[in-house]
């Protein structure tokens, strides 16, 4: 451990910013109740009466919590005034306020604790972007045993097990001395004891509980699901001596459960050190610190978290609020968790236990990434989707009724073809939800061979009008159209037959390459787009109408932003409603040109998001009688529009592209992995352009001295290089965290474009390719040019065998045929590109 030093003001500021801004996954909580329920707010916060969920009267946590709530509500600091405010505002208002202040993007609810007049778990979607359900095992077992219909027939251990296992598969307090080898005879005796006991049944027999636990863990392992276990304090009737997680060692050392994932809840307090030890020794143990935060004093919370992190890796410690009944409990849990994590990580930086980069990564891990990985959730900020085939209990934030009580009329099923155009089939909502969402709709093979200038096939196309595929909606992407609230849109995969991806499907192509990267190198490619576009308005010139610049201001002009501010605010609001994070936006150098920069995401999700983002931006412009166009070079004498993309690599959430000052293989600020991957992209870049710069007009943009990357080189923070390594704030200047590809524009199919980059990078990793020296000056003609036109890029693709391996020969042949048809048409009709503003 390094000598203790004070964490710098700059480092503390970076950690504070990260802690406050991260959109948290609340990995364990309970249902809200209606305001007029018989579970009163005042009693919970003032008269503990032995209730485990209550704040002890006049304790430090009680006084602190009251102060925090009064500050949030901007009312007098007394229980009576807080309660008065709550009744005046109503549940919807205070819940929205609390969850917004908590900055929670998803919450997993344990609805096995039953409150009076509690909301069902789906109702919570009104307050948080996504909601998941946690199945409480003992509650399920008690529900079965209390069911009169179940008990009408002879109840045996076999009949109970059959019903129990069936029900638990349909869903994603006795102490922890679990006997994983409890016999069926002992379990049967325990079952009979419960059936002959008082009603309603509350299971207390240890043998029967051990049996239920063991069978549940077997199901969890078979479906690769996680099992949460209450440890330490929490329930008022527990024997704290038996809540020490060390009692779980018999289970943890059982070979049947070696691949399980077990989460110890409540920070195992007061056994936090024991929990930390288990998480460091057993691969299947994770820790959730909900309830300990915010119930303890500030120093108690800090001490508990420090004890957890003494041995437990930061990638195995998770946040939850353990919120319940009242929205204020979610807010308090989130607020205090952020404060405590900030204090602990800042101290760790000051002590030399963590670097600032490691601390920032720990913030993301603790609040978000660990839960996403452990519970097999993919995230587009609030939009949640499961990675496995198990029936999801995660529900995105949408329903068939909009805020005005109007039913959805249409659902748009969207795909992007090989020429980069957004297309959709529209289905009435009733038919969609009854049939199409699972069976899809038919689509002719020819749909993936259409050209930018007409809905026809290229000469030499591998596709014809004969044959049909199924367009299958990916329900994890379904969203309400913010600009047309009676409609929804959903992205689709193309299937040759049920369950079999069509070889021409762009989304499937990217997925195939991401799976290669994952299986061979255990890596994920992340991508963050910067999308430029022009806003055009109708102007009259010589008596004729044409489309001209919306504004004449230049780069980062405040007046340009003022002119477009209302539209940009509307677009930003719509993007937020789709859980698409905009990191910054500004007026670009062209007249009427703007740029949106979007958050880094795993590349599949980044590609999905950029499609929806372009839909939003174009729709907002149309609403105002304007056109937003993403074509690369609308004005040949003005700046072009790109869709630059930043790329990095991660291993279990850790950026492995970035180098290390202590790693002898670090060069140019990159790790060896980063160098090999970037070298692969550099080596194949001429062929990649056939995917990322797909139109002849794309090469009107890629010119020297226009920051578009015209020469075959790479550079450090060199915006004239097509490949630029970058260093964001908070990373030491000699290191780089990602690289940017400049030669990517808004006419490219984003899935095929990212797949080509990823395939090239995988080739670089496989062959250990190396980079030439970087170019740190403005490139000149003594360097080799990248393809000057689409024809040169297509020739490079034809001669590059690596893409046939990853994409398949048929898809590559189709891309080449489309590109050659585009070359032929636009060479004969040089001004026809002007019409593309209506297509891109």
PDB file of N, CA, C and O in Angstrom, residues 13 101 114 213 218 235 240 325 385 415 430 497 613 628 631 646 670 703 834:
ATOM      1  N   UNK A  13     -13.220  15.820  -7.365  1.00  0.00           N
ATOM      2  CA  UNK A  13     -14.281  16.385  -8.213  1.00  0.00           C
ATOM      3  C   UNK A  13     -14.714  15.384  -9.278  1.00  0.00           C
ATOM      4  O   UNK A  13     -15.913  15.250  -9.582  1.00  0.00           O
ATOM      5  N   UNK A 101     -34.661  12.265  -8.325  1.00  0.00           N
ATOM      6  CA  UNK A 101     -33.531  12.691  -7.492  1.00  0.00           C
ATOM      7  C   UNK A 101     -32.590  11.527  -7.204  1.00  0.00           C
ATOM      8  O   UNK A 101     -31.380  11.712  -7.061  1.00  0.00           O
ATOM      9  N   UNK A 114     -45.572  -8.498   1.735  1.00  0.00           N
ATOM     10  CA  UNK A 114     -46.886  -7.977   1.357  1.00  0.00           C
ATOM     11  C   UNK A 114     -47.284  -6.848   2.296  1.00  0.00           C
ATOM     12  O   UNK A 114     -47.364  -7.028   3.514  1.00  0.00           O
ATOM     13  N   UNK A 213     -34.553 -24.373  -0.263  1.00  0.00           N
ATOM     14  CA  UNK A 213     -33.384 -23.590  -0.674  1.00  0.00           C
ATOM     15  C   UNK A 213     -32.553 -24.361  -1.705  1.00  0.00           C
ATOM     16  O   UNK A 213     -32.155 -23.813  -2.740  1.00  0.00           O
ATOM     17  N   UNK A 218     -30.701 -25.144  -7.316  1.00  0.00           N
ATOM     18  CA  UNK A 218     -30.514 -25.999  -8.490  1.00  0.00           C
ATOM     19  C   UNK A 218     -31.170 -25.372  -9.722  1.00  0.00           C
ATOM     20  O   UNK A 218     -30.589 -25.373 -10.811  1.00  0.00           O
ATOM     21  N   UNK A 235     -34.659  -8.781   9.278  1.00  0.00           N
ATOM     22  CA  UNK A 235     -35.973  -9.201   9.770  1.00  0.00           C
ATOM     23  C   UNK A 235     -35.995  -9.178  11.291  1.00  0.00           C
ATOM     24  O   UNK A 235     -35.031  -9.590  11.948  1.00  0.00           O
ATOM     25  N   UNK A 240     -29.785 -13.427  14.974  1.00  0.00           N
ATOM     26  CA  UNK A 240     -28.634 -12.800  14.322  1.00  0.00           C
ATOM     27  C   UNK A 240     -27.412 -13.704  14.344  1.00  0.00           C
ATOM     28  O   UNK A 240     -26.570 -13.648  13.450  1.00  0.00           O
ATOM     29  N   UNK A 325     -42.266   0.536   0.364  1.00  0.00           N
ATOM     30  CA  UNK A 325     -43.487   1.228   0.802  1.00  0.00           C
ATOM     31  C   UNK A 325     -43.555   2.700   0.395  1.00  0.00           C
ATOM     32  O   UNK A 325     -44.544   3.158  -0.160  1.00  0.00           O
ATOM     33  N   UNK A 385     -32.681  -5.140 -21.393  1.00  0.00           N
ATOM     34  CA  UNK A 385     -32.975  -6.356 -22.120  1.00  0.00           C
ATOM     35  C   UNK A 385     -32.104  -7.492 -21.630  1.00  0.00           C
ATOM     36  O   UNK A 385     -30.941  -7.308 -21.311  1.00  0.00           O
ATOM     37  N   UNK A 415     -36.208  -1.804 -40.023  1.00  0.00           N
ATOM     38  CA  UNK A 415     -34.911  -2.389 -40.352  1.00  0.00           C
ATOM     39  C   UNK A 415     -34.136  -1.381 -41.186  1.00  0.00           C
ATOM     40  O   UNK A 415     -34.695  -0.426 -41.725  1.00  0.00           O
ATOM     41  N   UNK A 430     -53.249  -4.058 -32.429  1.00  0.00           N
ATOM     42  CA  UNK A 430     -53.951  -5.256 -31.985  1.00  0.00           C
ATOM     43  C   UNK A 430     -53.348  -6.511 -32.574  1.00  0.00           C
ATOM     44  O   UNK A 430     -53.076  -7.491 -31.870  1.00  0.00           O
ATOM     45  N   UNK A 497     -35.758 -18.805 -41.126  1.00  0.00           N
ATOM     46  CA  UNK A 497     -36.857 -19.612 -40.595  1.00  0.00           C
ATOM     47  C   UNK A 497     -36.827 -19.424 -39.092  1.00  0.00           C
ATOM     48  O   UNK A 497     -35.848 -18.882 -38.553  1.00  0.00           O
ATOM     49  N   UNK A 613     -31.982   7.550 -32.835  1.00  0.00           N
ATOM     50  CA  UNK A 613     -31.623   8.964 -32.720  1.00  0.00           C
ATOM     51  C   UNK A 613     -31.871   9.696 -34.036  1.00  0.00           C
ATOM     52  O   UNK A 613     -32.385  10.817 -34.051  1.00  0.00           O
ATOM     53  N   UNK A 628     -33.918  17.525 -41.728  1.00  0.00           N
ATOM     54  CA  UNK A 628     -32.611  17.221 -41.140  1.00  0.00           C
ATOM     55  C   UNK A 628     -32.013  16.106 -41.984  1.00  0.00           C
ATOM     56  O   UNK A 628     -32.637  15.057 -42.163  1.00  0.00           O
ATOM     57  N   UNK A 631     -26.737  13.202 -45.040  1.00  0.00           N
ATOM     58  CA  UNK A 631     -25.878  12.850 -46.177  1.00  0.00           C
ATOM     59  C   UNK A 631     -24.507  13.505 -45.988  1.00  0.00           C
ATOM     60  O   UNK A 631     -24.384  14.569 -45.381  1.00  0.00           O
ATOM     61  N   UNK A 646     -16.348   6.564 -31.731  1.00  0.00           N
ATOM     62  CA  UNK A 646     -15.243   6.269 -30.816  1.00  0.00           C
ATOM     63  C   UNK A 646     -15.354   4.816 -30.386  1.00  0.00           C
ATOM     64  O   UNK A 646     -16.448   4.329 -30.059  1.00  0.00           O
ATOM     65  N   UNK A 670      -1.394   2.886 -25.300  1.00  0.00           N
ATOM     66  CA  UNK A 670      -2.333   1.784 -25.474  1.00  0.00           C
ATOM     67  C   UNK A 670      -1.758   0.487 -24.915  1.00  0.00           C
ATOM     68  O   UNK A 670      -0.544   0.262 -24.975  1.00  0.00           O
ATOM     69  N   UNK A 703     -11.795  14.506 -47.823  1.00  0.00           N
ATOM     70  CA  UNK A 703     -10.790  15.274 -48.551  1.00  0.00           C
ATOM     71  C   UNK A 703      -9.705  15.749 -47.582  1.00  0.00           C
ATOM     72  O   UNK A 703      -9.967  15.915 -46.386  1.00  0.00           O
ATOM     73  N   UNK A 834     -28.415  15.215 -54.553  1.00  0.00           N
ATOM     74  CA  UNK A 834     -29.210  16.235 -53.861  1.00  0.00           C
ATOM     75  C   UNK A 834     -30.550  15.667 -53.387  1.00  0.00           C
ATOM     76  O   UNK A 834     -31.111  16.120 -52.382  1.00  0.00           O
TER      77      UNK A 834
END
